[in-house]
XYZ file of C-alpha atoms in Angstrom:
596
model
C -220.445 128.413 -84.473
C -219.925 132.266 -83.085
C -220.542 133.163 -79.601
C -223.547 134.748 -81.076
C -225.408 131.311 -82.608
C -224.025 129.287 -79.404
C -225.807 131.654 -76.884
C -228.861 131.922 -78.989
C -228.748 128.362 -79.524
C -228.943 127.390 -76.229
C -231.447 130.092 -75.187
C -233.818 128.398 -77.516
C -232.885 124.982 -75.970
C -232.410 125.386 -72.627
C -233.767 128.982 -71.288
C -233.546 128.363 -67.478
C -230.030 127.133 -67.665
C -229.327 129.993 -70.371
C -230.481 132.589 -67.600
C -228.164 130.911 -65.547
C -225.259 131.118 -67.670
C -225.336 134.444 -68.615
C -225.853 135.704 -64.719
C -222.532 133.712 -64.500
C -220.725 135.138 -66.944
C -221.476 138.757 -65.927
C -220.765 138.027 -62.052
C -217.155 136.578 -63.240
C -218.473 133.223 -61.175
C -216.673 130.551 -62.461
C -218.299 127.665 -60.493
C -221.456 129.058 -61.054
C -220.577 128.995 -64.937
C -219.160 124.879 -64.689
C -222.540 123.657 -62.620
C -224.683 124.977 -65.441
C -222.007 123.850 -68.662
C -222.054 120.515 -66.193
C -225.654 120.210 -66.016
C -226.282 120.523 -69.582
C -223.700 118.534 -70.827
C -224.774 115.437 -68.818
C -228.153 115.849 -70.047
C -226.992 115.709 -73.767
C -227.198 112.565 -75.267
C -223.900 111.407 -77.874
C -225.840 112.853 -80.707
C -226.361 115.939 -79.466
C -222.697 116.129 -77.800
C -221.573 115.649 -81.415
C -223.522 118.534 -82.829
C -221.826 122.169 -83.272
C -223.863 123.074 -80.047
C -222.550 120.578 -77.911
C -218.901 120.650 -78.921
C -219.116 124.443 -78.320
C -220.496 123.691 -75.234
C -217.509 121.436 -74.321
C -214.637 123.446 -75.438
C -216.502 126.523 -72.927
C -216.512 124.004 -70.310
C -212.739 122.966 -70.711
C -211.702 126.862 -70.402
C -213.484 127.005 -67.515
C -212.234 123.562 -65.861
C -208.685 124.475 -66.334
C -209.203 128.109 -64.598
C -210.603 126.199 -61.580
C -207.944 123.986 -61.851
C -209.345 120.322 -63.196
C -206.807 120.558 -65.489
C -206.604 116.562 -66.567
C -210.808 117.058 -67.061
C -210.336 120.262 -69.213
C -207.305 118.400 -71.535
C -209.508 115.486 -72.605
C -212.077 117.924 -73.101
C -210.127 119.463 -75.488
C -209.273 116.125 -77.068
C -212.477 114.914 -77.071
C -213.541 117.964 -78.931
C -211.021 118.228 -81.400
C -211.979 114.859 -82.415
C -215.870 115.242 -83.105
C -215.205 118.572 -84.979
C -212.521 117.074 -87.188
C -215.193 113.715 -87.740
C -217.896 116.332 -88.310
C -216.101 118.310 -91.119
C -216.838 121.779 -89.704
C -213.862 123.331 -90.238
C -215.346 126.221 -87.982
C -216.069 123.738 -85.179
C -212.221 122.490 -85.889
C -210.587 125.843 -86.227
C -212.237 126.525 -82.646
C -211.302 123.418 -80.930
C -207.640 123.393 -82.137
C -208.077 127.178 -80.605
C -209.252 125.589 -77.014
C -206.310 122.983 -77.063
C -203.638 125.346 -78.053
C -204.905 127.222 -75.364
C -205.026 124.850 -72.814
C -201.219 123.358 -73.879
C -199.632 126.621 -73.572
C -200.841 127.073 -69.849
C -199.577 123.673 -69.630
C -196.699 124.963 -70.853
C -196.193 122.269 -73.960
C -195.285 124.668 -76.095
C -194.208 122.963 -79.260
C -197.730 120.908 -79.104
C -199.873 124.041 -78.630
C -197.892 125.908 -81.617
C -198.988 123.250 -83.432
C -202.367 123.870 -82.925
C -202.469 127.319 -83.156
C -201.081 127.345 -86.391
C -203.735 124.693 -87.638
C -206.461 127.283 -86.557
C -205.282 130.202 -88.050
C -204.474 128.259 -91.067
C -208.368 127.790 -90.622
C -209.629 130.779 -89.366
C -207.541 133.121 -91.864
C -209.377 130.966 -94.763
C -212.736 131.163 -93.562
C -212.564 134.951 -92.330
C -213.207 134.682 -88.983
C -210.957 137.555 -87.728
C -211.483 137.361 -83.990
C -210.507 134.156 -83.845
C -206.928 134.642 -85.954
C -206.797 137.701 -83.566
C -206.898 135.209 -80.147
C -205.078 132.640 -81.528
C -202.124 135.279 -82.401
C -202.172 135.950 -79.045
C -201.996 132.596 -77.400
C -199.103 132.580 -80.405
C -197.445 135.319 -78.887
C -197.524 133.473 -75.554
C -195.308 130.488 -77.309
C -192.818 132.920 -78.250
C -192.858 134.520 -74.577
C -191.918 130.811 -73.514
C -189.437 130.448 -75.579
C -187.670 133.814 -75.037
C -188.512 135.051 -78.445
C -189.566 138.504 -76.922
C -189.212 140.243 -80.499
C -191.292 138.193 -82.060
C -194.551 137.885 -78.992
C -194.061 141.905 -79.835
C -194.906 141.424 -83.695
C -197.588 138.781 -83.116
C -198.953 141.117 -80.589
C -198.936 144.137 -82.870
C -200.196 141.998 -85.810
C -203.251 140.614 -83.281
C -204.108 144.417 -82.009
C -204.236 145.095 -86.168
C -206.574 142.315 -87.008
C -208.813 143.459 -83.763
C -209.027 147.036 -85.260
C -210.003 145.298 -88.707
C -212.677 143.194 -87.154
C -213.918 146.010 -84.839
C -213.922 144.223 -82.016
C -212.868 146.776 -79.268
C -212.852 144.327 -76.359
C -210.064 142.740 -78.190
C -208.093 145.740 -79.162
C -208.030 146.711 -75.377
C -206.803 143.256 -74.629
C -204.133 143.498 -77.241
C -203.082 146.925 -76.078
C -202.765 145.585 -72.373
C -200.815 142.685 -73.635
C -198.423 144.838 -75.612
C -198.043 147.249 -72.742
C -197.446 144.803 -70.564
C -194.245 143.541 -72.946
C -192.816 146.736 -73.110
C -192.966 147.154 -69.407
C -191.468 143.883 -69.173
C -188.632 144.645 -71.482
C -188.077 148.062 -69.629
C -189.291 150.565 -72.599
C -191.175 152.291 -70.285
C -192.212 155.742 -72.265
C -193.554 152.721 -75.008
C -195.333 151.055 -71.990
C -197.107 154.044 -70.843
C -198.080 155.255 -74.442
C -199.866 152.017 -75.304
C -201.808 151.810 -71.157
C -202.853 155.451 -72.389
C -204.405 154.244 -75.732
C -206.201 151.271 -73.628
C -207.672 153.672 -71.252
C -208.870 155.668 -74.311
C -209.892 152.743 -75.352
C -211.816 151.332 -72.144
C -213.640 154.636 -72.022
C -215.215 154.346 -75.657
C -216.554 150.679 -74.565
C -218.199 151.822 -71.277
C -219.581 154.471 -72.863
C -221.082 152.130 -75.842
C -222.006 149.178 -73.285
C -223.667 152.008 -70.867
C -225.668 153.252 -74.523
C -227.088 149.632 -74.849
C -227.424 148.588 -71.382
C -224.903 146.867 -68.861
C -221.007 146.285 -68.573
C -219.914 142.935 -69.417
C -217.397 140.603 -67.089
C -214.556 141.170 -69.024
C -214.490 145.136 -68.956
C -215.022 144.654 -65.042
C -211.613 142.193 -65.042
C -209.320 144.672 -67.368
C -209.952 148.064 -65.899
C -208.952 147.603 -62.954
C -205.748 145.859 -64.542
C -205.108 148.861 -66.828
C -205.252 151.316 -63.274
C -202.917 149.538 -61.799
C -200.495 148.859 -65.055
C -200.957 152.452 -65.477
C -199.907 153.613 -62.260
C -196.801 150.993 -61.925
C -195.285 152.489 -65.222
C -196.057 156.004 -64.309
C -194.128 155.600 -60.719
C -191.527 153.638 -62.674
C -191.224 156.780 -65.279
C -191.197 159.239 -62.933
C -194.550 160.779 -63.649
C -195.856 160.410 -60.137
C -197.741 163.194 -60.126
C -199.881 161.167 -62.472
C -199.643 158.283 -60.241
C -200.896 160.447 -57.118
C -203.829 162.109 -59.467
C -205.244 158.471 -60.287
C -205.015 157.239 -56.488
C -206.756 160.284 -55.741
C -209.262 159.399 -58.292
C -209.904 156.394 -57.085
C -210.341 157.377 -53.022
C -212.495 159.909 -53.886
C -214.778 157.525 -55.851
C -216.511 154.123 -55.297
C -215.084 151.088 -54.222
C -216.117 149.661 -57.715
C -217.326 145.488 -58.031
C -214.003 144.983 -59.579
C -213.175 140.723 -59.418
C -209.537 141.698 -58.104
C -209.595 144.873 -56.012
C -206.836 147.309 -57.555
C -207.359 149.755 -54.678
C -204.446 148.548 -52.297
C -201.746 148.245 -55.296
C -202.644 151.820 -56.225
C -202.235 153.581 -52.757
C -199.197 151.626 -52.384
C -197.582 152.971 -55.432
C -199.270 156.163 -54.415
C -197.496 156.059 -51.170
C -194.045 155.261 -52.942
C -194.541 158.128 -55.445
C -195.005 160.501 -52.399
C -191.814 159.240 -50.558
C -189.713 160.299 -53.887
C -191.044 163.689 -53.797
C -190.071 163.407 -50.062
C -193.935 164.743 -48.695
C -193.041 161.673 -46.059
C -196.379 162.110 -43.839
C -198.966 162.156 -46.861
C -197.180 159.500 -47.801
C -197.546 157.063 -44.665
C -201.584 157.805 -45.160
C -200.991 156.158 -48.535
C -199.415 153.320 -47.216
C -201.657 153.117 -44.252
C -204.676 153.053 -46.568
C -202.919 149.950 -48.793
C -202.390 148.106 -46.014
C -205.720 148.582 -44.653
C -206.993 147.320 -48.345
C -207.953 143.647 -48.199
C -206.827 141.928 -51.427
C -205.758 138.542 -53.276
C -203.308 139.156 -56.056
C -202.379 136.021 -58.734
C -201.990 137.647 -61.954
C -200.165 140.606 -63.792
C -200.454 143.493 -63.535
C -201.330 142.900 -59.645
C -198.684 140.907 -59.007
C -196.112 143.082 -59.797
C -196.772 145.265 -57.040
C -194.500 142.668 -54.889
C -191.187 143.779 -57.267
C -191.652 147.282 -55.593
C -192.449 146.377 -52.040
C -189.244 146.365 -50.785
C -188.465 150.092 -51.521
C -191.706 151.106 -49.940
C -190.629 148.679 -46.882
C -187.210 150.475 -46.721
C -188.757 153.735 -46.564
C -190.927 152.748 -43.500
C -187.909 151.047 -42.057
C -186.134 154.097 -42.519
C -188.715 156.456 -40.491
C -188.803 153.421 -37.965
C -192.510 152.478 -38.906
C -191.839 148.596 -37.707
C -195.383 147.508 -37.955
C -195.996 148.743 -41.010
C -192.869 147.408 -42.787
C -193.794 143.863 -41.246
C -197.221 144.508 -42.767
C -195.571 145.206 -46.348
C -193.478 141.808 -45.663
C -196.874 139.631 -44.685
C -198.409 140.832 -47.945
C -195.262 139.804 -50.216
C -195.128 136.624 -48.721
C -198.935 135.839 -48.810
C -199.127 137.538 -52.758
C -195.954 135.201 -53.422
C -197.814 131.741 -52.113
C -201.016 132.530 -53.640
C -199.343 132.794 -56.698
C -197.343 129.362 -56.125
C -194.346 131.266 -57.283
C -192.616 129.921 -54.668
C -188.878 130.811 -56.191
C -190.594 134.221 -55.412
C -190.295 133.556 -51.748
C -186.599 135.068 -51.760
C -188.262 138.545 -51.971
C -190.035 138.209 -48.794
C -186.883 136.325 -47.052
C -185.120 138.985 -48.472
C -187.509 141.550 -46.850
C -187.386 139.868 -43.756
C -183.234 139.779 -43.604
C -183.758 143.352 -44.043
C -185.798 144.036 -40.853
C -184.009 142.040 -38.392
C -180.918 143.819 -39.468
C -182.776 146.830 -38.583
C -184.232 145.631 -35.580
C -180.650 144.559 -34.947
C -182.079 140.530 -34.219
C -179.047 138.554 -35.824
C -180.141 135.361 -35.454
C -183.070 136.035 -37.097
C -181.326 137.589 -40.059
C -178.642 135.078 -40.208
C -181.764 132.736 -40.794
C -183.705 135.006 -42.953
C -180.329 134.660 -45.087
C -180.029 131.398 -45.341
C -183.584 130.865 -46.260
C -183.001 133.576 -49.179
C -180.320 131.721 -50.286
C -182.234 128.042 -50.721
C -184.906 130.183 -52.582
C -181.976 132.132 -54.706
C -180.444 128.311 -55.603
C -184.213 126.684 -56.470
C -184.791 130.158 -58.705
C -181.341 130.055 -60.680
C -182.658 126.328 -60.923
C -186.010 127.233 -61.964
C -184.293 129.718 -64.393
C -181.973 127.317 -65.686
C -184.957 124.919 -66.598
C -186.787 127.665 -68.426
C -183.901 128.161 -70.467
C -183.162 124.802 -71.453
C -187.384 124.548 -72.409
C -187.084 127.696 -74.349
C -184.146 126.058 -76.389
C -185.668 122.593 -76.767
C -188.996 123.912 -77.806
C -187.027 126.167 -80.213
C -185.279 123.206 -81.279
C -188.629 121.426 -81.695
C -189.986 123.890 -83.846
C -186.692 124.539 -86.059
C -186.912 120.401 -86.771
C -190.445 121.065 -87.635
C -190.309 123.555 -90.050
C -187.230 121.989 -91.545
C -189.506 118.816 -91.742
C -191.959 120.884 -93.747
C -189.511 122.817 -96.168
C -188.208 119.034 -97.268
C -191.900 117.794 -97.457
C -192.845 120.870 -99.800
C -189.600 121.073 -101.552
C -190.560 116.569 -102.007
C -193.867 118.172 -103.172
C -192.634 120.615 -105.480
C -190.570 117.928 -107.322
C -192.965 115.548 -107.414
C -195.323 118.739 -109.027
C -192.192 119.292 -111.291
C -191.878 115.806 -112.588
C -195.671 115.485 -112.970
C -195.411 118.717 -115.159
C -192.046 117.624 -117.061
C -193.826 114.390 -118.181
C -196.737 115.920 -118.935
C -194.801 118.387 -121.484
C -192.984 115.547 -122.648
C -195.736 113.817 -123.579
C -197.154 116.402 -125.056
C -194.210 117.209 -126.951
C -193.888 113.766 -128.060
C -197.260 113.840 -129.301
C -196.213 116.220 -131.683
C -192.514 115.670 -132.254
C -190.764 112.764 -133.555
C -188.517 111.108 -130.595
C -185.846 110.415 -133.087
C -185.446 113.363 -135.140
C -187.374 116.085 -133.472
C -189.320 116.847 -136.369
C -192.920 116.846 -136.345
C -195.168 113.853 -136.374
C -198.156 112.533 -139.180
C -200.229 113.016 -136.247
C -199.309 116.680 -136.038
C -199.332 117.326 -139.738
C -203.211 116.455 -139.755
C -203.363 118.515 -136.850
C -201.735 121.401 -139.050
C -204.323 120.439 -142.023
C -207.520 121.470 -140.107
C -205.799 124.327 -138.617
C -206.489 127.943 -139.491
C -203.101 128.625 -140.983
C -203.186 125.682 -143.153
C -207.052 126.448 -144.212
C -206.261 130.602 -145.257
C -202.708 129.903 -147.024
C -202.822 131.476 -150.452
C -200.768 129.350 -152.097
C -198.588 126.574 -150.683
C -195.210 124.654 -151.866
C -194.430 121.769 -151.128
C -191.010 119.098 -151.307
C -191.421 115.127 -150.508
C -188.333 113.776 -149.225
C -186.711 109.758 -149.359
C -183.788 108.596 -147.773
C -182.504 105.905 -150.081
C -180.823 102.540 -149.164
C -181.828 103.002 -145.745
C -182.651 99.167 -145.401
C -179.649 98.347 -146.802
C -177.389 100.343 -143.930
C -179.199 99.056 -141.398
C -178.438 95.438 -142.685
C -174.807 96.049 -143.785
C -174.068 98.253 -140.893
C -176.878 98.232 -138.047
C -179.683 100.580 -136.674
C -177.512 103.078 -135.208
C -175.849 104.288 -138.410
C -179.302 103.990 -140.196
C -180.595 106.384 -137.833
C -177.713 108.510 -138.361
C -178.298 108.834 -141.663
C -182.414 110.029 -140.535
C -180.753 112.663 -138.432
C -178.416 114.226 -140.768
C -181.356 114.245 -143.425
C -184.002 115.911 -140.327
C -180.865 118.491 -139.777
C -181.062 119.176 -143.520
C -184.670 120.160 -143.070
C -183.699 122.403 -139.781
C -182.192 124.825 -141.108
C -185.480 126.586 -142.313
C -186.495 128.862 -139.172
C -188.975 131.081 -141.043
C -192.610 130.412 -139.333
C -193.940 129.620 -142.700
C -191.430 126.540 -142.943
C -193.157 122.833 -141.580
C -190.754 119.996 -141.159
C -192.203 116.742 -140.920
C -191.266 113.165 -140.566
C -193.835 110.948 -142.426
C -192.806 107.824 -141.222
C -190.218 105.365 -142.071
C -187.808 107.305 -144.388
C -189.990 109.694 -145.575
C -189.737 113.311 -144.879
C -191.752 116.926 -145.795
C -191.440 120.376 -145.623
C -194.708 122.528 -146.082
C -193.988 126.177 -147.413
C -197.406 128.241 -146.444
C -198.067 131.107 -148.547
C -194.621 131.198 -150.393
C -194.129 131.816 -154.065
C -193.107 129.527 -156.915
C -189.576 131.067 -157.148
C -188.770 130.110 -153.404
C -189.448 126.408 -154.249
C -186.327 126.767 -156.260
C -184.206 128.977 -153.562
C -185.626 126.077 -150.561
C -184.512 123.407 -152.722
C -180.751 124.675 -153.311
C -180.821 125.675 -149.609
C -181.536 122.393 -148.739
C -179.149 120.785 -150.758
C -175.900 123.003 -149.768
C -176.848 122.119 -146.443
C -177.106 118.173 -146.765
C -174.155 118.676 -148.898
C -172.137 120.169 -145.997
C -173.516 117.079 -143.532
C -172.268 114.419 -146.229
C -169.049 115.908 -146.324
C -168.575 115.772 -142.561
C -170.434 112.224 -142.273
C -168.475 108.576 -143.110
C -171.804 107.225 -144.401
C -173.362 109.851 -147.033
C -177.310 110.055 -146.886
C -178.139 110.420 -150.654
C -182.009 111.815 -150.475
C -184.717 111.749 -153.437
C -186.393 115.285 -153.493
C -189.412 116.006 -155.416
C -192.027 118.874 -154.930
C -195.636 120.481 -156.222
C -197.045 124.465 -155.884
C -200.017 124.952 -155.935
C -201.974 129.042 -155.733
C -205.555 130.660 -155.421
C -207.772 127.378 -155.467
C -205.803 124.398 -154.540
C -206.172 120.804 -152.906
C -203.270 120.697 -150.206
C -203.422 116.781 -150.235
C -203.359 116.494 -153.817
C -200.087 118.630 -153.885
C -198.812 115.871 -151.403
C -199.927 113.149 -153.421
C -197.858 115.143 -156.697
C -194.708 116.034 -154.837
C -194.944 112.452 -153.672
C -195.332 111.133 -157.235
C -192.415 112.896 -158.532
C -190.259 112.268 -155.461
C -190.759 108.510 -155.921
C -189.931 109.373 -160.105
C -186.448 110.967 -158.722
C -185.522 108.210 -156.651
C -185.803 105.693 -159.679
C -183.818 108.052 -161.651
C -181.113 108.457 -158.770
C -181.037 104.473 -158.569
C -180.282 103.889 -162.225
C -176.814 103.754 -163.481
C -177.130 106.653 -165.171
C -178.166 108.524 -162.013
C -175.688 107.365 -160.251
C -173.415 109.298 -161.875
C -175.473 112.739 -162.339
C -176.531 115.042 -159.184
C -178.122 113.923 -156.169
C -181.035 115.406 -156.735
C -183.292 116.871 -159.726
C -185.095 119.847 -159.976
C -188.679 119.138 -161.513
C -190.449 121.801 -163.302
C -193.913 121.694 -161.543
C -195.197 122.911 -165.209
């Protein structure tokens, strides 16, 4: 079920609470949003709760329990959810729940479990077409490969999610992806990359408002990432050196209106705006800068915001350095507060740090000896901290190595298991045709051959009936093993004809037959000597000779194919008589027989 079907869906069921809901969303109010999911859901009974409406319902009210921080309520959620969908057998319902709990596990930083479940949904997602969801899911991807280090590859999941976004058209996610990707590079310190792709999200963020003001309203979500992309714009400008760009946005932004932003980007701005005027050394415009940041009230968690605290301590110097006291301690407050809001509390070295700083200035030891020490317990728990992330990063990697080595041996198992199948289902087939013994073909694949088209449109046809003689006796006098030796050399005998037109069979017992399709009479003659230089040559290499009774029939134009069998049969059966009597025994193996 799309966003689309669930909204309209429960407008048709529940229209107050729909009102509601929406009103919600657009404010950004996130208890607002969990009383009315909350409402609604208790008033569901299990039927309901199992329908594609209600386990939409559910997975919206697990994202929204885990942002206000019910995490254990939001994870069995999640659980719950994946459960119904996968009992249900909507594989949409199951490609979005495995979304939800690979979302949830990655904030929960269980990486290995929420790859997992990530991959099941795009597996899902990609089959059934649903774009935007292989886009998000790439994403939350991207954040497993951020966890374990894997910078390289969040940057090609990234790219491949902003590609899939342009596909789909959806332009809220292309500005996400763009932030996200500018965000990486200004992570990994390609700034010029970092500022090319905020520049394409601006351009971006400027075509939506301009298509959301054409049909009416600006949704939450633009209202949460422009003021990010300001403020990620003007941190890599400053950090470029293009702070004349940096001073024309903070311009921008006094000289127009506060804005209902959720996160106001105002103070961050003038404070880079301030730092961007003390490197082009206009010190007094710039102390109106900081003067107006400080004066900014504001709460920052998240990046880009929070970023602003990794450049604090320059601006702080600065003031230091003109012997602004106040304002410095003002810079220091805000670290510290911006550092325990975030509950980055390894953080709390760069406002320790800070602080060492002024009372060195201020030239109050103690306090700075102090300061120190208290930098250095938050240096030891952040090399710890760093240490732990590391070792995750590995075991996660470790984790995933053992399970895609798991899954090469399980399809490499499959594929032999496939091969096998196939192998005995050739040989089968093959024996169906061809004798196991000789590797001639079978009775059952001469009648085959008879209704055939070949065998129906020959012209004319020859044909020799062949006897191995004394075979019983052999196998009495010397066993199986040499009898069959003896039906080998006489099936090689036959083997040697490789012309298309040439059919070896084995008729059963001792009996063999070549077929000659459209031949004519003189190569009766010519197969016949062939045959018998060749079984001459076996005999002479053999200890037991295979003496053979030969006898064939042509037949041209109109002719019965099975009553040239039953003739070459006839006078193969007269040549073995004549090769048992005494007088045979001492003439040629064979006889020629004039079909005349």
């Amino acid at each position: 079920m799309d966003k689309r079907s669930y909204l309209s869906a429960m407008k048709k069921k529940y229209p107050e609470e729909h009102a509601l809901y929406t009103e919600a969303v657009k404010a950004m109010d996130m208890e607002m949003n969990f009383d009315v999911l909350d409402r609604l859901y208790r008033r569901m009974d299990e039927e309901e709760k199992a329908s594609a409406f209600g386990i939409k319902l559910a997975l919206d009210m697990a994202a929204v329990c885990y942002n206000l921080g019910d995490r254990e309520r939001a994870l069995r959620l999640g659980a719950k959810c994946l459960k119904l969908a996968a009992s249900s057998g909507d594989r949409d319902m199951a490609a979005d729940a495995e979304y939800v709990n690979g979302w949830l596990l990655v904030r929960e930083n269980r990486v290995g479990e929420a790859v997992q479940h990530l991959k099941k949904c795009l597996a899902l997602a990609e089959k059934l077409g649903i774009h935007k969801l292989v886009a998000w899911a790439t994403v939350e991807t991207a954040q497993c490969a951020r966890a374990n280090g894997d910078l390289q590859y969040e940057l090609e999941l990234l790219q491949k999610a902003y590609r899939v976004a342009a596909k789909s058209k959806d332009l809220m996610l292309e500005l996400y992806a763009l932030c996200s990707i500018s965000t990486l590079y200004n992570e990994i310190t390609d700034l010029e990359a970092s500022c090319a792709y905020v520049e394409k999200a601006i351009a971006k963020l400027k075509a939506i408002k301009k298509n959301m003001r054409i049909s009416g309203g600006l949704p939450g979500s633009v209202n949460a990432l422009e003021p990010q992309l300001m403020v990620r714009y003007a941190i890599v400008c400053y950090r470029c050196g293009r702070c004349e760009e940096a001073l024309s946005l903070a311009e921008q932004v006094r000289a127009g209106p506060a804005g209902k932003y959720p996160v106001n980007p105002r103070k961050a701005i003038y404070l880079i705006a301030s730092l961007s005027l003390f490197e082009r050394g206009e010190n007094e415009k710039a102390l109106e800068y900081a003067a107006l940041g400080i004066e900014e009230e504001a709460a920052y968690r998240d990046a880009p915001y929070y970023e602003i605290v990794y450049l604090t301590y320059r601006l702080m110097d600065r003031l230091l350095a003109l012997g602004r006291f106040g304002e410095a301690l003002k810079i220091i407050e805000f670290t510290a507060e911006t550092v325990a809001n975030r509950g980055a509390m390894t953080d709390l070295r760069l406002s320790w740090r800070m602080y060492a700083r002024l009372y060195e200035v201020a030239g109050e030891r103690d306090k700075r000896l102090e300061a120190l020490e208290r930098y250095m317990e938050c240096m030891e728990a952040y090399n710890h901290e760093r240490s732990e992330q590391i070792y995750r990063g590995i075991r996660n990697q470790i984790r995933l190595d053992e399970e895609v080595k798991r899954k090469e041996r399980q399809k490499i198992r499959q594929q032999m298991k496939l091969s096998k199948a196939q192998a005995e289902r050739e040989a089968a087939l093959y024996l169906s045709d061809h004798d196991a013994l000789t590797g001639l073909y079978t009775r059952s694949r001469l009648n085959k051959d008879l209704k055939s088209e070949l065998f129906a449109n020959m012209a004319s046809c020859g044909i020799i009936y062949f006897d191995v003689n004394d075979l019983k006796l052999t196998n009495d006098v010397y066993g199986h093993e040499v009898g069959d030796l003896l039906l080998q050399n006489a099936a090689k005998s036959l083997k040697i004809f490789d012309d298309e037109r040439y059919c070896a069979y084995r008729m059963g017992g001792d009996e063999f037959m070549l077929v000659i399709c459209n031949c004519e009479d003189y190569e009766l003659d010519m197969a016949m000597e062939k045959w018998h230089a060749e079984i001459t040559r076996l005999n002479e290499e053999a200890d037991i000779k295979c003496a053979v009774a030969a006898g064939f029939a042509y037949g041209a134009g109109k002719f019965d194919i099975e009553a040239l069998m039953r003739k070459a049969d006839e006078r193969m059966y007269e040549n073995k008589r004549t090769l048992k009597s005494r007088e045979g025994r001492k003439a040629k193996m064979y006889e020629v027989y004039d079909p005349a």
